[in-house]
PDB file of C-alpha atoms in Angstrom:
ATOM      1  CA  MET A   1     161.113  83.279 -43.596  1.00  0.00           C
ATOM      2  CA  LYS A   2     163.725  86.019 -43.873  1.00  0.00           C
ATOM      3  CA  SER A   3     165.973  86.436 -40.852  1.00  0.00           C
ATOM      4  CA  PHE A   4     169.085  88.258 -39.699  1.00  0.00           C
ATOM      5  CA  ARG A   5     171.813  87.285 -37.263  1.00  0.00           C
ATOM      6  CA  VAL A   6     173.524  89.395 -34.627  1.00  0.00           C
ATOM      7  CA  HIS A   7     176.498  87.988 -32.736  1.00  0.00           C
ATOM      8  CA  LEU A   8     176.850  89.438 -29.229  1.00  0.00           C
ATOM      9  CA  ILE A   9     180.511  89.243 -28.141  1.00  0.00           C
ATOM     10  CA  ARG A  10     181.938  90.281 -24.790  1.00  0.00           C
ATOM     11  CA  HIS A  11     185.203  92.235 -24.829  1.00  0.00           C
ATOM     12  CA  GLY A  12     188.504  90.592 -23.930  1.00  0.00           C
ATOM     13  CA  LEU A  13     190.043  90.398 -20.479  1.00  0.00           C
ATOM     14  CA  THR A  14     191.166  93.562 -18.657  1.00  0.00           C
ATOM     15  CA  ASP A  15     193.288  94.041 -15.546  1.00  0.00           C
ATOM     16  CA  ALA A  16     190.061  95.019 -13.762  1.00  0.00           C
ATOM     17  CA  ASN A  17     188.614  91.613 -14.668  1.00  0.00           C
ATOM     18  CA  LEU A  18     191.761  89.860 -13.453  1.00  0.00           C
ATOM     19  CA  ASN A  19     191.728  91.761 -10.157  1.00  0.00           C
ATOM     20  CA  GLY A  20     187.969  91.495  -9.606  1.00  0.00           C
ATOM     21  CA  ARG A  21     187.451  95.269  -9.742  1.00  0.00           C
ATOM     22  CA  TYR A  22     184.375  96.974 -11.135  1.00  0.00           C
ATOM     23  CA  ALA A  23     185.139  99.009 -14.247  1.00  0.00           C
ATOM     24  CA  GLY A  24     181.690  99.775 -15.612  1.00  0.00           C
ATOM     25  CA  SER A  25     182.113 103.183 -17.216  1.00  0.00           C
ATOM     26  CA  THR A  26     185.869 103.403 -16.553  1.00  0.00           C
ATOM     27  CA  ASP A  27     187.627 103.367 -19.915  1.00  0.00           C
ATOM     28  CA  VAL A  28     190.202 100.621 -19.308  1.00  0.00           C
ATOM     29  CA  ASP A  29     191.954  98.837 -22.163  1.00  0.00           C
ATOM     30  CA  LEU A  30     192.553  95.117 -22.623  1.00  0.00           C
ATOM     31  CA  SER A  31     195.319  93.592 -20.527  1.00  0.00           C
ATOM     32  CA  THR A  32     198.357  91.940 -22.106  1.00  0.00           C
ATOM     33  CA  GLU A  33     196.880  88.592 -21.113  1.00  0.00           C
ATOM     34  CA  GLY A  34     193.511  89.611 -22.543  1.00  0.00           C
ATOM     35  CA  ILE A  35     195.058  90.385 -25.927  1.00  0.00           C
ATOM     36  CA  ALA A  36     196.935  87.081 -25.916  1.00  0.00           C
ATOM     37  CA  ARG A  37     193.780  85.129 -25.017  1.00  0.00           C
ATOM     38  CA  LEU A  38     191.769  86.760 -27.804  1.00  0.00           C
ATOM     39  CA  ASN A  39     194.439  85.952 -30.366  1.00  0.00           C
ATOM     40  CA  LYS A  40     194.605  82.371 -29.092  1.00  0.00           C
ATOM     41  CA  LEU A  41     190.808  82.017 -29.306  1.00  0.00           C
ATOM     42  CA  LYS A  42     190.811  83.471 -32.792  1.00  0.00           C
ATOM     43  CA  GLY A  43     193.467  80.947 -33.841  1.00  0.00           C
ATOM     44  CA  GLU A  44     191.711  77.949 -32.320  1.00  0.00           C
ATOM     45  CA  ALA A  45     188.099  78.714 -33.156  1.00  0.00           C
ATOM     46  CA  THR A  46     185.955  80.552 -35.671  1.00  0.00           C
ATOM     47  CA  TYR A  47     184.230  83.841 -35.073  1.00  0.00           C
ATOM     48  CA  PRO A  48     181.311  84.459 -37.428  1.00  0.00           C
ATOM     49  CA  THR A  49     181.903  86.425 -40.605  1.00  0.00           C
ATOM     50  CA  VAL A  50     179.981  89.695 -40.421  1.00  0.00           C
ATOM     51  CA  ASP A  51     178.997  92.556 -42.667  1.00  0.00           C
ATOM     52  CA  LYS A  52     178.908  95.259 -39.976  1.00  0.00           C
ATOM     53  CA  ILE A  53     180.168  95.713 -36.424  1.00  0.00           C
ATOM     54  CA  PHE A  54     178.289  97.628 -33.748  1.00  0.00           C
ATOM     55  CA  CYS A  55     180.299  98.520 -30.678  1.00  0.00           C
ATOM     56  CA  SER A  56     180.406 100.150 -27.260  1.00  0.00           C
ATOM     57  CA  PRO A  57     182.425 103.386 -27.269  1.00  0.00           C
ATOM     58  CA  LEU A  58     184.770 102.086 -24.549  1.00  0.00           C
ATOM     59  CA  VAL A  59     188.280 101.185 -25.655  1.00  0.00           C
ATOM     60  CA  ARG A  60     188.218  97.589 -24.397  1.00  0.00           C
ATOM     61  CA  CYS A  61     185.395  96.837 -26.815  1.00  0.00           C
ATOM     62  CA  ARG A  62     186.856  98.766 -29.745  1.00  0.00           C
ATOM     63  CA  HIS A  63     190.211  97.013 -29.216  1.00  0.00           C
ATOM     64  CA  THR A  64     188.467  93.618 -29.098  1.00  0.00           C
ATOM     65  CA  ALA A  65     186.678  94.369 -32.372  1.00  0.00           C
ATOM     66  CA  LYS A  66     189.987  95.363 -33.987  1.00  0.00           C
ATOM     67  CA  ILE A  67     191.614  92.068 -32.938  1.00  0.00           C
ATOM     68  CA  LEU A  68     188.729  89.834 -33.987  1.00  0.00           C
ATOM     69  CA  TYR A  69     187.780  91.756 -37.135  1.00  0.00           C
ATOM     70  CA  PRO A  70     190.854  93.681 -38.370  1.00  0.00           C
ATOM     71  CA  GLU A  71     189.298  94.035 -41.810  1.00  0.00           C
ATOM     72  CA  HIS A  72     186.529  96.247 -40.376  1.00  0.00           C
ATOM     73  CA  ASP A  73     187.644  99.788 -39.610  1.00  0.00           C
ATOM     74  CA  ASP A  74     184.159 101.295 -39.799  1.00  0.00           C
ATOM     75  CA  LEU A  75     182.721 100.399 -36.387  1.00  0.00           C
ATOM     76  CA  ILE A  76     179.231 101.689 -35.673  1.00  0.00           C
ATOM     77  CA  ILE A  77     179.635 103.201 -32.200  1.00  0.00           C
ATOM     78  CA  ASP A  78     176.613 103.737 -29.976  1.00  0.00           C
ATOM     79  CA  LYS A  79     177.302 105.345 -26.585  1.00  0.00           C
ATOM     80  CA  ASP A  80     174.213 103.667 -25.158  1.00  0.00           C
ATOM     81  CA  PHE A  81     175.960 100.280 -25.405  1.00  0.00           C
ATOM     82  CA  ALA A  82     178.485 101.372 -22.735  1.00  0.00           C
ATOM     83  CA  GLU A  83     178.548  99.365 -19.510  1.00  0.00           C
ATOM     84  CA  CYS A  84     176.617 100.473 -16.414  1.00  0.00           C
ATOM     85  CA  ASN A  85     178.104 103.498 -14.633  1.00  0.00           C
ATOM     86  CA  LEU A  86     178.862 102.406 -11.069  1.00  0.00           C
ATOM     87  CA  GLY A  87     179.807 105.840  -9.789  1.00  0.00           C
ATOM     88  CA  GLU A  88     181.799 105.724  -6.533  1.00  0.00           C
ATOM     89  CA  TRP A  89     182.004 101.915  -6.765  1.00  0.00           C
ATOM     90  CA  GLU A  90     184.146 102.068  -9.894  1.00  0.00           C
ATOM     91  CA  GLY A  91     187.579 100.538  -9.375  1.00  0.00           C
ATOM     92  CA  LYS A  92     186.570  98.727  -6.186  1.00  0.00           C
ATOM     93  CA  THR A  93     186.103  95.044  -5.434  1.00  0.00           C
ATOM     94  CA  PRO A  94     183.007  93.424  -3.880  1.00  0.00           C
ATOM     95  CA  GLU A  95     185.162  92.728  -0.804  1.00  0.00           C
ATOM     96  CA  GLU A  96     185.900  96.438  -0.436  1.00  0.00           C
ATOM     97  CA  LEU A  97     182.199  97.259  -0.742  1.00  0.00           C
ATOM     98  CA  LYS A  98     180.738  94.575   1.518  1.00  0.00           C
ATOM     99  CA  ALA A  99     180.075  97.046   4.358  1.00  0.00           C
ATOM    100  CA  ASP A 100     178.034  99.308   2.049  1.00  0.00           C
ATOM    101  CA  LYS A 101     174.325  98.588   2.615  1.00  0.00           C
ATOM    102  CA  ASN A 102     173.409 100.097  -0.744  1.00  0.00           C
ATOM    103  CA  PHE A 103     175.863  97.780  -2.489  1.00  0.00           C
ATOM    104  CA  LEU A 104     174.431  94.706  -0.747  1.00  0.00           C
ATOM    105  CA  GLN A 105     170.943  95.752  -1.825  1.00  0.00           C
ATOM    106  CA  TRP A 106     172.161  96.364  -5.389  1.00  0.00           C
ATOM    107  CA  LEU A 107     173.589  92.844  -5.506  1.00  0.00           C
ATOM    108  CA  LYS A 108     170.040  91.578  -5.133  1.00  0.00           C
ATOM    109  CA  ASN A 109     169.264  93.250  -8.468  1.00  0.00           C
ATOM    110  CA  SER A 110     167.397  96.101  -6.823  1.00  0.00           C
ATOM    111  CA  GLU A 111     166.434  98.732  -9.380  1.00  0.00           C
ATOM    112  CA  SER A 112     165.778 101.259  -6.611  1.00  0.00           C
ATOM    113  CA  VAL A 113     169.419 101.475  -5.466  1.00  0.00           C
ATOM    114  CA  CYS A 114     171.963 103.653  -7.205  1.00  0.00           C
ATOM    115  CA  PRO A 115     175.646 104.166  -6.358  1.00  0.00           C
ATOM    116  CA  LYS A 116     176.552 107.789  -5.707  1.00  0.00           C
ATOM    117  CA  GLY A 117     177.367 109.419  -9.025  1.00  0.00           C
ATOM    118  CA  GLY A 118     176.264 106.276 -10.865  1.00  0.00           C
ATOM    119  CA  GLU A 119     173.349 104.831 -12.776  1.00  0.00           C
ATOM    120  CA  ARG A 120     170.225 103.001 -11.650  1.00  0.00           C
ATOM    121  CA  LEU A 121     169.830  99.501 -13.049  1.00  0.00           C
ATOM    122  CA  SER A 122     166.438 100.516 -14.437  1.00  0.00           C
ATOM    123  CA  ASP A 123     168.022 103.405 -16.359  1.00  0.00           C
ATOM    124  CA  PHE A 124     170.839 101.151 -17.583  1.00  0.00           C
ATOM    125  CA  LYS A 125     168.311  98.594 -18.825  1.00  0.00           C
ATOM    126  CA  SER A 126     166.253 101.274 -20.560  1.00  0.00           C
ATOM    127  CA  ARG A 127     169.161 102.744 -22.541  1.00  0.00           C
ATOM    128  CA  VAL A 128     170.609  99.344 -23.501  1.00  0.00           C
ATOM    129  CA  THR A 129     167.294  97.901 -24.695  1.00  0.00           C
ATOM    130  CA  SER A 130     166.525 101.098 -26.615  1.00  0.00           C
ATOM    131  CA  ALA A 131     169.950 100.892 -28.283  1.00  0.00           C
ATOM    132  CA  PHE A 132     169.343  97.264 -29.240  1.00  0.00           C
ATOM    133  CA  GLY A 133     165.984  98.221 -30.727  1.00  0.00           C
ATOM    134  CA  ARG A 134     167.758 100.802 -32.897  1.00  0.00           C
ATOM    135  CA  LEU A 135     170.316  98.180 -33.914  1.00  0.00           C
ATOM    136  CA  VAL A 136     167.572  95.787 -35.019  1.00  0.00           C
ATOM    137  CA  GLU A 137     165.955  98.545 -37.054  1.00  0.00           C
ATOM    138  CA  THR A 138     169.288  99.368 -38.731  1.00  0.00           C
ATOM    139  CA  VAL A 139     169.992  95.701 -39.488  1.00  0.00           C
ATOM    140  CA  VAL A 140     166.571  95.053 -40.995  1.00  0.00           C
ATOM    141  CA  LYS A 141     166.313  98.279 -42.996  1.00  0.00           C
ATOM    142  CA  GLY A 142     169.897  97.929 -44.231  1.00  0.00           C
ATOM    143  CA  ASP A 143     169.442  94.236 -45.077  1.00  0.00           C
ATOM    144  CA  ILE A 144     172.520  93.394 -42.981  1.00  0.00           C
ATOM    145  CA  LYS A 145     172.466  89.590 -42.849  1.00  0.00           C
ATOM    146  CA  ASP A 146     175.195  89.174 -40.219  1.00  0.00           C
ATOM    147  CA  ALA A 147     176.361  91.754 -37.683  1.00  0.00           C
ATOM    148  CA  ALA A 148     178.546  91.647 -34.577  1.00  0.00           C
ATOM    149  CA  LEU A 149     177.839  93.608 -31.417  1.00  0.00           C
ATOM    150  CA  VAL A 150     181.023  93.903 -29.328  1.00  0.00           C
ATOM    151  CA  VAL A 151     180.048  95.041 -25.869  1.00  0.00           C
ATOM    152  CA  HIS A 152     180.162  94.276 -22.145  1.00  0.00           C
ATOM    153  CA  GLY A 153     178.949  91.376 -20.030  1.00  0.00           C
ATOM    154  CA  GLY A 154     176.190  93.395 -18.392  1.00  0.00           C
ATOM    155  CA  VAL A 155     174.985  94.677 -21.756  1.00  0.00           C
ATOM    156  CA  ILE A 156     174.767  91.183 -23.272  1.00  0.00           C
ATOM    157  CA  MET A 157     172.980  89.829 -20.206  1.00  0.00           C
ATOM    158  CA  THR A 158     170.493  92.704 -20.238  1.00  0.00           C
ATOM    159  CA  ILE A 159     169.684  92.251 -23.946  1.00  0.00           C
ATOM    160  CA  LEU A 160     169.167  88.497 -23.668  1.00  0.00           C
ATOM    161  CA  ALA A 161     167.206  88.657 -20.412  1.00  0.00           C
ATOM    162  CA  THR A 162     164.863  91.165 -22.079  1.00  0.00           C
ATOM    163  CA  PHE A 163     164.517  89.854 -25.628  1.00  0.00           C
ATOM    164  CA  GLY A 164     166.048  86.372 -25.772  1.00  0.00           C
ATOM    165  CA  VAL A 165     164.250  83.061 -26.187  1.00  0.00           C
ATOM    166  CA  PRO A 166     164.504  80.597 -24.599  1.00  0.00           C
ATOM    167  CA  ARG A 167     163.577  82.810 -21.638  1.00  0.00           C
ATOM    168  CA  ALA A 168     166.086  83.038 -18.809  1.00  0.00           C
ATOM    169  CA  LYS A 169     167.057  85.404 -16.031  1.00  0.00           C
ATOM    170  CA  PHE A 170     169.754  88.059 -16.242  1.00  0.00           C
ATOM    171  CA  ILE A 171     172.292  85.986 -14.310  1.00  0.00           C
ATOM    172  CA  ASP A 172     171.716  82.945 -16.552  1.00  0.00           C
ATOM    173  CA  TRP A 173     173.266  84.751 -19.534  1.00  0.00           C
ATOM    174  CA  ASP A 174     176.645  85.083 -17.805  1.00  0.00           C
ATOM    175  CA  VAL A 175     179.396  85.017 -20.452  1.00  0.00           C
ATOM    176  CA  ASN A 176     183.199  84.871 -20.349  1.00  0.00           C
ATOM    177  CA  ASN A 177     185.516  87.438 -21.928  1.00  0.00           C
ATOM    178  CA  GLY A 178     185.838  86.930 -25.690  1.00  0.00           C
ATOM    179  CA  TYR A 179     182.753  84.729 -25.836  1.00  0.00           C
ATOM    180  CA  GLY A 180     179.120  85.409 -26.608  1.00  0.00           C
ATOM    181  CA  TYR A 181     175.905  84.286 -28.247  1.00  0.00           C
ATOM    182  CA  SER A 182     174.388  84.416 -31.718  1.00  0.00           C
ATOM    183  CA  VAL A 183     170.776  85.531 -32.013  1.00  0.00           C
ATOM    184  CA  ARG A 184     168.423  85.213 -34.959  1.00  0.00           C
ATOM    185  CA  ILE A 185     166.061  88.081 -35.694  1.00  0.00           C
ATOM    186  CA  MET A 186     162.872  87.364 -37.615  1.00  0.00           C
ATOM    187  CA  PRO A 187     161.346  90.755 -38.493  1.00  0.00           C
ATOM    188  CA  SER A 188     157.722  89.655 -38.235  1.00  0.00           C
ATOM    189  CA  LEU A 189     158.296  88.055 -34.828  1.00  0.00           C
ATOM    190  CA  TRP A 190     160.244  91.078 -33.628  1.00  0.00           C
ATOM    191  CA  MET A 191     157.415  93.360 -34.701  1.00  0.00           C
ATOM    192  CA  ARG A 192     154.809  91.278 -32.876  1.00  0.00           C
ATOM    193  CA  GLN A 193     156.595  90.145 -29.727  1.00  0.00           C
ATOM    194  CA  LYS A 194     160.005  91.895 -29.514  1.00  0.00           C
ATOM    195  CA  VAL A 195     161.923  88.622 -29.143  1.00  0.00           C
ATOM    196  CA  VAL A 196     165.051  87.139 -30.723  1.00  0.00           C
ATOM    197  CA  GLU A 197     166.054  83.489 -30.873  1.00  0.00           C
ATOM    198  CA  VAL A 198     169.311  82.621 -29.114  1.00  0.00           C
ATOM    199  CA  SER A 199     170.676  80.024 -31.503  1.00  0.00           C
ATOM    200  CA  SER A 200     174.294  79.234 -30.547  1.00  0.00           C
ATOM    201  CA  LYS A 201     177.422  80.205 -28.688  1.00  0.00           C
ATOM    202  CA  VAL A 202     180.289  82.254 -30.109  1.00  0.00           C
ATOM    203  CA  PRO A 203     183.007  81.459 -31.137  1.00  0.00           C
ATOM    204  CA  TYR A 204     182.287  78.312 -33.109  1.00  0.00           C
ATOM    205  CA  ASP A 205     184.393  75.146 -33.465  1.00  0.00           C
ATOM    206  CA  LEU A 206     184.855  74.833 -29.700  1.00  0.00           C
ATOM    207  CA  VAL A 207     181.798  72.607 -29.417  1.00  0.00           C
ATOM    208  CA  HIS A 208     182.378  68.984 -28.492  1.00  0.00           C
ATOM    209  CA  GLU A 209     179.564  66.539 -27.975  1.00  0.00           C
ATOM    210  CA  ASN A 210     180.410  65.855 -24.328  1.00  0.00           C
ATOM    211  CA  ASP A 211     181.920  69.224 -23.481  1.00  0.00           C
ATOM    212  CA  GLU A 212     180.010  70.776 -20.554  1.00  0.00           C
ATOM    213  CA  GLU A 213     181.144  74.277 -21.502  1.00  0.00           C
ATOM    214  CA  SER A 214     179.597  73.868 -24.954  1.00  0.00           C
ATOM    215  CA  THR A 215     176.252  72.341 -24.010  1.00  0.00           C
ATOM    216  CA  TYR A 216     173.413  73.156 -26.365  1.00  0.00           C
ATOM    217  CA  ILE A 217     171.940  76.528 -25.455  1.00  0.00           C
ATOM    218  CA  VAL A 218     168.538  75.265 -24.314  1.00  0.00           C
ATOM    219  CA  ASP A 219     170.120  72.802 -21.891  1.00  0.00           C
ATOM    220  CA  LEU A 220     172.519  75.453 -20.666  1.00  0.00           C
ATOM    221  CA  VAL A 221     169.749  77.916 -19.909  1.00  0.00           C
ATOM    222  CA  GLY A 222     167.468  75.280 -18.471  1.00  0.00           C
ATOM    223  CA  GLY A 223     170.090  74.236 -15.953  1.00  0.00           C
ATOM    224  CA  ALA A 224     171.323  77.701 -15.106  1.00  0.00           C
ATOM    225  CA  SER A 225     171.468  79.274 -11.668  1.00  0.00           C
ATOM    226  CA  GLU A 226     168.235  80.403 -10.033  1.00  0.00           C
ATOM    227  CA  SER A 227     170.022  83.289  -8.295  1.00  0.00           C
ATOM    228  CA  ASP A 228     168.667  86.821  -8.718  1.00  0.00           C
ATOM    229  CA  GLU A 229     171.946  88.469  -7.788  1.00  0.00           C
ATOM    230  CA  VAL A 230     173.524  91.002 -10.114  1.00  0.00           C
ATOM    231  CA  SER A 231     176.407  89.354 -11.961  1.00  0.00           C
ATOM    232  CA  LYS A 232     179.994  90.397 -11.361  1.00  0.00           C
ATOM    233  CA  ASN A 233     180.182  90.682 -15.167  1.00  0.00           C
ATOM    234  CA  ILE A 234     179.322  94.383 -14.945  1.00  0.00           C
ATOM    235  CA  ASN A 235     182.729  95.094 -16.368  1.00  0.00           C
TER     236      ASN A 235
END
């Protein structure tokens, strides 16, 4: 059965990540440490070879793609892969927002709460899943066997919570900077059920038989947190 692979990779570390500050739609670049970590990862492990790269428009993702795939200068940018816009919460830490009742409700993954000047989670989910649907269509019609999607933690988690099998909650797809997941798209299955198979972690060659961080994906998801809270990986 014909299939295609898309490798979902989270951007490298930023100062906002290091300081625990939300930077959803804020266009921050990679930190010096983030660049060094990506280069170290690239030297120690193997990122999948790809034919095309899809990317968020934000600079931290474009910079990550340039480091990991310097041979690709033709990124396919889709603005709908940008991270969630957190409005007046941008640049703040959870500690600074703990007195905000709306923020506490939002942490429970409430789709009815929206930060002032920001984006509802339901609207964020709608644009991200629509963008991924367009990506799948482009990959299949263009016969692109392997593609990378360099985006944000919240975007990856939203895509996999919506389309990924094995099934898992949003929070269960938490992913570190520079890491991600490979998914396999079978066109007939996508047409019928709108699902993709989560097949492995990215990058490769970091897997060791007894390494907890590299546990086989089914075991990882099966033992994941039962929390419904919104991840701090909106960043």
